[in-house]
PDB file of C-alpha atoms in Angstrom:
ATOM      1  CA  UNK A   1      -8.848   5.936   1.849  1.00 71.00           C
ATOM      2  CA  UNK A   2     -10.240   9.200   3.381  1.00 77.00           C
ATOM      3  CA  UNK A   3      -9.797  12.827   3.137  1.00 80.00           C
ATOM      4  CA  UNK A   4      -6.757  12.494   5.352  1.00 87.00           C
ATOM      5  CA  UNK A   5      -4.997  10.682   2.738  1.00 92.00           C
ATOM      6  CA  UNK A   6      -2.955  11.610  -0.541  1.00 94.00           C
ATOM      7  CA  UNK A   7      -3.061  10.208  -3.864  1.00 93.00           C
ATOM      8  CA  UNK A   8       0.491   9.730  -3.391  1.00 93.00           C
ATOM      9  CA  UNK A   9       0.155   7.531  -0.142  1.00 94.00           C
ATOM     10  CA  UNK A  10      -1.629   5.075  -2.086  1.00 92.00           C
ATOM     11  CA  UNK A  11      -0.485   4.481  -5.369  1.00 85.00           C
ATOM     12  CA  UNK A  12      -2.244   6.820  -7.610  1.00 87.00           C
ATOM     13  CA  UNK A  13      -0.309   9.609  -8.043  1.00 86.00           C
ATOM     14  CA  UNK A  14      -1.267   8.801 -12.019  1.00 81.00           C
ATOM     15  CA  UNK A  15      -4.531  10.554 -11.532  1.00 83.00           C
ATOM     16  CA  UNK A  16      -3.360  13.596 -10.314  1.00 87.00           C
ATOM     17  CA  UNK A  17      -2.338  15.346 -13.478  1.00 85.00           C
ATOM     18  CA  UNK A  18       1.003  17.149 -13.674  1.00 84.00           C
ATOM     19  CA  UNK A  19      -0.037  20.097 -15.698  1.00 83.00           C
ATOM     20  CA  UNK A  20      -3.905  21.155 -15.739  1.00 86.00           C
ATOM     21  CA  UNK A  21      -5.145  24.536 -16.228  1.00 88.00           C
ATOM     22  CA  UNK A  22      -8.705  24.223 -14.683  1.00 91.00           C
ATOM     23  CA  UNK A  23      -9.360  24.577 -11.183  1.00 92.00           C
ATOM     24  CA  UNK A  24     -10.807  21.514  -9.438  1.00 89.00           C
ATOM     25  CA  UNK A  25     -11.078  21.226  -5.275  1.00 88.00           C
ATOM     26  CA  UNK A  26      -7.873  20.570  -3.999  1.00 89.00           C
ATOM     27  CA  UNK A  27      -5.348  21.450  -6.517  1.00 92.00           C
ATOM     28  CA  UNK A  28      -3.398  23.577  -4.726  1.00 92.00           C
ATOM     29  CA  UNK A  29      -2.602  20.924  -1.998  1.00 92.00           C
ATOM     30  CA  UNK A  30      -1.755  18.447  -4.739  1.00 93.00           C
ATOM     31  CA  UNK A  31       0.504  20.198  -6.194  1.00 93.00           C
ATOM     32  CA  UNK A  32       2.363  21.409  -3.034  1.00 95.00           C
ATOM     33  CA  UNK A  33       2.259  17.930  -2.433  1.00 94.00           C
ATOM     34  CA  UNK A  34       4.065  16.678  -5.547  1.00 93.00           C
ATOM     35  CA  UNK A  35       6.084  19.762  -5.320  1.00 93.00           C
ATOM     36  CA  UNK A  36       7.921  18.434  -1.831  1.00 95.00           C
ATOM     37  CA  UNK A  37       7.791  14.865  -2.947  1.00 93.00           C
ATOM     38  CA  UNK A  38       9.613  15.910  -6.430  1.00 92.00           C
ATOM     39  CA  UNK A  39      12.747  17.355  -4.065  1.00 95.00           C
ATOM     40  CA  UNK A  40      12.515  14.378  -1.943  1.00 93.00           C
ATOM     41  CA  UNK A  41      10.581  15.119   0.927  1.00 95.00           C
ATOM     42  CA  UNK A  42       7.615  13.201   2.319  1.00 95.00           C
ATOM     43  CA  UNK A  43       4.498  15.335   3.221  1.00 95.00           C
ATOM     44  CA  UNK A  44       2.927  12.375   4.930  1.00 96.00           C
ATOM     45  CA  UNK A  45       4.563   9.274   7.311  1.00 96.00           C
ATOM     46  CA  UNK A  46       3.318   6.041   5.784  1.00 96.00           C
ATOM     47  CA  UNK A  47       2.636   4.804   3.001  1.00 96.00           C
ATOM     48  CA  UNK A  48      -0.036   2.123   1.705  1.00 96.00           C
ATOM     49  CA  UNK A  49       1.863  -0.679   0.301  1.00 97.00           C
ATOM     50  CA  UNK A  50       1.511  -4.237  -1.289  1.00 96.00           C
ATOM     51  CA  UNK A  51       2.569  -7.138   1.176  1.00 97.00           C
ATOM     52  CA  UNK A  52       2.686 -11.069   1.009  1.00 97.00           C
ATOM     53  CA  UNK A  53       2.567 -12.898   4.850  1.00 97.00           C
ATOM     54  CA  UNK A  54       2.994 -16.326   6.500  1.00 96.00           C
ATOM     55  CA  UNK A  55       0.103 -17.890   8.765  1.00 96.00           C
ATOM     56  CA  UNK A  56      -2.827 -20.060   7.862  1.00 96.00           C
ATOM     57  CA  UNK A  57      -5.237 -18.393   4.931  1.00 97.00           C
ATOM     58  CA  UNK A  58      -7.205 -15.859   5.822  1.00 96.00           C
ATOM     59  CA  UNK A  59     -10.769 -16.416   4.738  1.00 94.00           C
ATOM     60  CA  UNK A  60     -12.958 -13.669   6.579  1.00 91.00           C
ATOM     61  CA  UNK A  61     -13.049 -10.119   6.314  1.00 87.00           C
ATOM     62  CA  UNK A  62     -10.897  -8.201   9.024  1.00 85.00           C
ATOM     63  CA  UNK A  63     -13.064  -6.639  10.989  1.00 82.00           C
ATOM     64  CA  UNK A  64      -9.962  -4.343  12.682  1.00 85.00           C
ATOM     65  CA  UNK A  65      -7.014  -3.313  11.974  1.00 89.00           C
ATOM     66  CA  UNK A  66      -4.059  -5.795  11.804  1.00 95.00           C
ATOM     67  CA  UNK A  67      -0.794  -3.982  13.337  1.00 97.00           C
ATOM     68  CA  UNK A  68       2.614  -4.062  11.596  1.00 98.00           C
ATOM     69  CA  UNK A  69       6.384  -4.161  12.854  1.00 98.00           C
ATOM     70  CA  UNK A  70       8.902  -3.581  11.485  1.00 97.00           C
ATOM     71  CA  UNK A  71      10.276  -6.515  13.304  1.00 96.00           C
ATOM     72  CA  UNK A  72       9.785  -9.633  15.155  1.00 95.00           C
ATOM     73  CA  UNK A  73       9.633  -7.745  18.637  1.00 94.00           C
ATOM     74  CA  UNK A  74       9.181  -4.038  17.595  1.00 96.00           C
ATOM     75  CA  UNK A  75       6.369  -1.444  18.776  1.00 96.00           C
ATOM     76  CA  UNK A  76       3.963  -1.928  15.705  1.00 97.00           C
ATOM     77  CA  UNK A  77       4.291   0.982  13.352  1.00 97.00           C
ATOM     78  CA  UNK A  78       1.635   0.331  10.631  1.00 97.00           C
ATOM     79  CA  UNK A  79      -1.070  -1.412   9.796  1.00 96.00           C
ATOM     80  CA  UNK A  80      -3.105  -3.816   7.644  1.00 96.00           C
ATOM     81  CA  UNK A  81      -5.870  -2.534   5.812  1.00 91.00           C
ATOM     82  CA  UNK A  82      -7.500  -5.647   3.524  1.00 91.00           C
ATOM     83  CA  UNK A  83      -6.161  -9.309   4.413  1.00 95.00           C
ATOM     84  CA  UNK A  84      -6.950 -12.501   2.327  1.00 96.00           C
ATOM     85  CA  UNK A  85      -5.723 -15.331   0.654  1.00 97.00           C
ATOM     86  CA  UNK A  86      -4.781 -15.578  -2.208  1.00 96.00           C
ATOM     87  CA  UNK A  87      -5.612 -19.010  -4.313  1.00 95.00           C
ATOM     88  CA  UNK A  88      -3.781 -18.216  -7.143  1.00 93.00           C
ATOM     89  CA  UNK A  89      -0.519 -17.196  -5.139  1.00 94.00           C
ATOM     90  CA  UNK A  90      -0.927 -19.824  -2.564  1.00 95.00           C
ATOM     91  CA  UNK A  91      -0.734 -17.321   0.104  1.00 96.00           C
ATOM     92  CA  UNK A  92      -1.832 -14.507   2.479  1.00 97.00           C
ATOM     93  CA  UNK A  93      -1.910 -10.829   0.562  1.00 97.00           C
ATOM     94  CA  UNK A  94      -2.624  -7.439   1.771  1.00 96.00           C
ATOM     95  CA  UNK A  95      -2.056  -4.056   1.900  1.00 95.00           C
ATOM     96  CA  UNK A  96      -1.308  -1.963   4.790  1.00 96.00           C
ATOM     97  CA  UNK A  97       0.081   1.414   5.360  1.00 96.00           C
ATOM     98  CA  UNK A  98       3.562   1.804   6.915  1.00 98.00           C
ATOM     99  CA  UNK A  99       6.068   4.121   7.500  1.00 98.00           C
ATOM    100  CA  UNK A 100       8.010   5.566   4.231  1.00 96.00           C
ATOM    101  CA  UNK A 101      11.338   4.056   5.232  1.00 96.00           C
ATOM    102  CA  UNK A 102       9.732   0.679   5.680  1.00 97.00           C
ATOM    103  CA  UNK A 103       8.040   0.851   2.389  1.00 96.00           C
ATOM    104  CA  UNK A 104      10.604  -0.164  -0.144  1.00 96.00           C
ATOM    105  CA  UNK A 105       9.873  -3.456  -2.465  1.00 96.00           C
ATOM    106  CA  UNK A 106      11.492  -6.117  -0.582  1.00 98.00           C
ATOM    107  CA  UNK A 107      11.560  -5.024   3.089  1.00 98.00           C
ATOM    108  CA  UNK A 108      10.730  -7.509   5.629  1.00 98.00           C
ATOM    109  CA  UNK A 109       7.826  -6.747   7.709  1.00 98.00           C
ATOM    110  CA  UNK A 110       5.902  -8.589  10.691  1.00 98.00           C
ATOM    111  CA  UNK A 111       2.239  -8.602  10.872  1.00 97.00           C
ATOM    112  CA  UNK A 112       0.272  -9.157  14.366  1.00 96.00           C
ATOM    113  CA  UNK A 113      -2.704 -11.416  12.794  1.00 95.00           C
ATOM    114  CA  UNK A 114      -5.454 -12.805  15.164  1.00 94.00           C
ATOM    115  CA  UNK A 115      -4.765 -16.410  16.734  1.00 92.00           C
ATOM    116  CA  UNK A 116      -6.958 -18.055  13.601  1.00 92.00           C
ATOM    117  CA  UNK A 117      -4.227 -17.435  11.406  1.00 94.00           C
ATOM    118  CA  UNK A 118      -1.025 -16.926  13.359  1.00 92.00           C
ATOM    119  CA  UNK A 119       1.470 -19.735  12.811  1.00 89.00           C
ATOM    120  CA  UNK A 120       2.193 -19.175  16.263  1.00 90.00           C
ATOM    121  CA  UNK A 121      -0.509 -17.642  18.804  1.00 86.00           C
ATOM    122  CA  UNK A 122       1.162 -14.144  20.219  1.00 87.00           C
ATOM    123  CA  UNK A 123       3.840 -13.990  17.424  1.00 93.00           C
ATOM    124  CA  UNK A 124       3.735 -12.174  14.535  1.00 96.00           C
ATOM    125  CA  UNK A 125       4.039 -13.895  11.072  1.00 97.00           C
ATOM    126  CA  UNK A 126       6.834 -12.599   8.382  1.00 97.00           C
ATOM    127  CA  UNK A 127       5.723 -10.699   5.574  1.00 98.00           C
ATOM    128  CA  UNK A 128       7.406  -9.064   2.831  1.00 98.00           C
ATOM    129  CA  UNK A 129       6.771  -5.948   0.530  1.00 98.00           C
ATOM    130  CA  UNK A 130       5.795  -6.575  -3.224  1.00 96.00           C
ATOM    131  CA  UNK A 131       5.138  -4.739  -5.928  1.00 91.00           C
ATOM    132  CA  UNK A 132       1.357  -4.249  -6.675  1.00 86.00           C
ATOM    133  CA  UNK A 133      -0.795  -5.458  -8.899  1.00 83.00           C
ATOM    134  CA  UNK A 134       0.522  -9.013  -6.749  1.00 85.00           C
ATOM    135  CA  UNK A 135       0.244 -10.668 -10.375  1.00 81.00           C
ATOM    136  CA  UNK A 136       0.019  -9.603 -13.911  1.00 77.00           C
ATOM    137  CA  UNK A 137      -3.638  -8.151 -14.929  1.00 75.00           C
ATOM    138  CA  UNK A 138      -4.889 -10.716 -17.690  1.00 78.00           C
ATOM    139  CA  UNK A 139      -7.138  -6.735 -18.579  1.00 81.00           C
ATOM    140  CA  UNK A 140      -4.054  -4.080 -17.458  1.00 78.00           C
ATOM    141  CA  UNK A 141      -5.700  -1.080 -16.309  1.00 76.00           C
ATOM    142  CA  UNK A 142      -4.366   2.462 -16.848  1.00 76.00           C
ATOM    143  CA  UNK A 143      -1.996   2.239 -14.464  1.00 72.00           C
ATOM    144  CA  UNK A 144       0.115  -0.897 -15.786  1.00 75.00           C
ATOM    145  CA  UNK A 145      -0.027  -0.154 -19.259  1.00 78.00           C
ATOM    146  CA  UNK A 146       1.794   3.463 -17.986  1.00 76.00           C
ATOM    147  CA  UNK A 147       4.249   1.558 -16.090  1.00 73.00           C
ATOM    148  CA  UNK A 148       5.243  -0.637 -18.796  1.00 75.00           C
ATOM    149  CA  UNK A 149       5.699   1.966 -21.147  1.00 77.00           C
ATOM    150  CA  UNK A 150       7.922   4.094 -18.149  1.00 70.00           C
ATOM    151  CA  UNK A 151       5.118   6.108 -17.681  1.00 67.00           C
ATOM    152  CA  UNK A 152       3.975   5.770 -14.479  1.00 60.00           C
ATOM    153  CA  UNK A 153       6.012   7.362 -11.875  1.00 54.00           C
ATOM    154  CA  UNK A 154       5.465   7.612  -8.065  1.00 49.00           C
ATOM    155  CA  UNK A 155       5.336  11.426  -8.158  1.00 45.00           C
TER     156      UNK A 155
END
């Protein structure tokens, strides 16, 4: 995350508070932000989402970028920001940022990994948007306990 980035783009539009008298730096953007996204409209292109993905487990930090399609043989359209496997799942997890339409739980995605952990070397492995946390917290943070109670809301 950097100053380019929204709270909204990566899941924590629960920290931005809806109504807040005092002035803090960069209220006024937030707010036009939540404004457009409350009617629907998206005042960024991609979105940082949760993903599970094929290939061999990835045990080393990513030093770059992975690129995402949004299929088998597209022009890549996103990327992977933090790779690894995941013992407990028994599988690769990420997240990566990727373009709002391709961001619903449940799309199908294909990630461009390295040759170490592509099933097949110059192919891109499946992947799949998920919800995150990837599991249940065995300690929820704020965040889960205000989406269990229908708290927590995107916008």
């Amino acid at each position: 995350m950097d100053q380019e980035v929204l709270p909204f783009q990566v899941n924590l539009a629960y920290h931005v508070p809806r109504e807040k008298e005092a002035q803090y730096i960069g209220k006024a953007a937030l707010e036009e932000a939540r404004d457009q996204l409350d009617v629907g409209v998206y005042p960024f292109t991609h979105q940082m989402v949760g993903m599970i993905m094929g290939g061999a487990p990835i045990d080393d930090y990513a030093p770059d970028f992975w690129l995402i399609s949004e299929t088998a043989d597209a022009e890549p359209t996103g990327y992977v920001t933090s790779p690894w496997f995941s013992p407990e799942l028994g599988q690769n997890i990420a997240m990566g940022f990727v373009p709002i339409e391709a961001s619903a739980i449940g799309t199908e995605l294909w990630v461009h990994l390295p040759e170490k952990y592509s099933d097949l070397p110059g192919s891109p492995v499946a992947a799949q948007v998920v919800p995150v946390p990837f599991r249940e917290s065995v300690n929820p943070n704020q965040r889960e306990i205000l989406q269990r109670r229908g708290l927590d809301t995107a916008v």
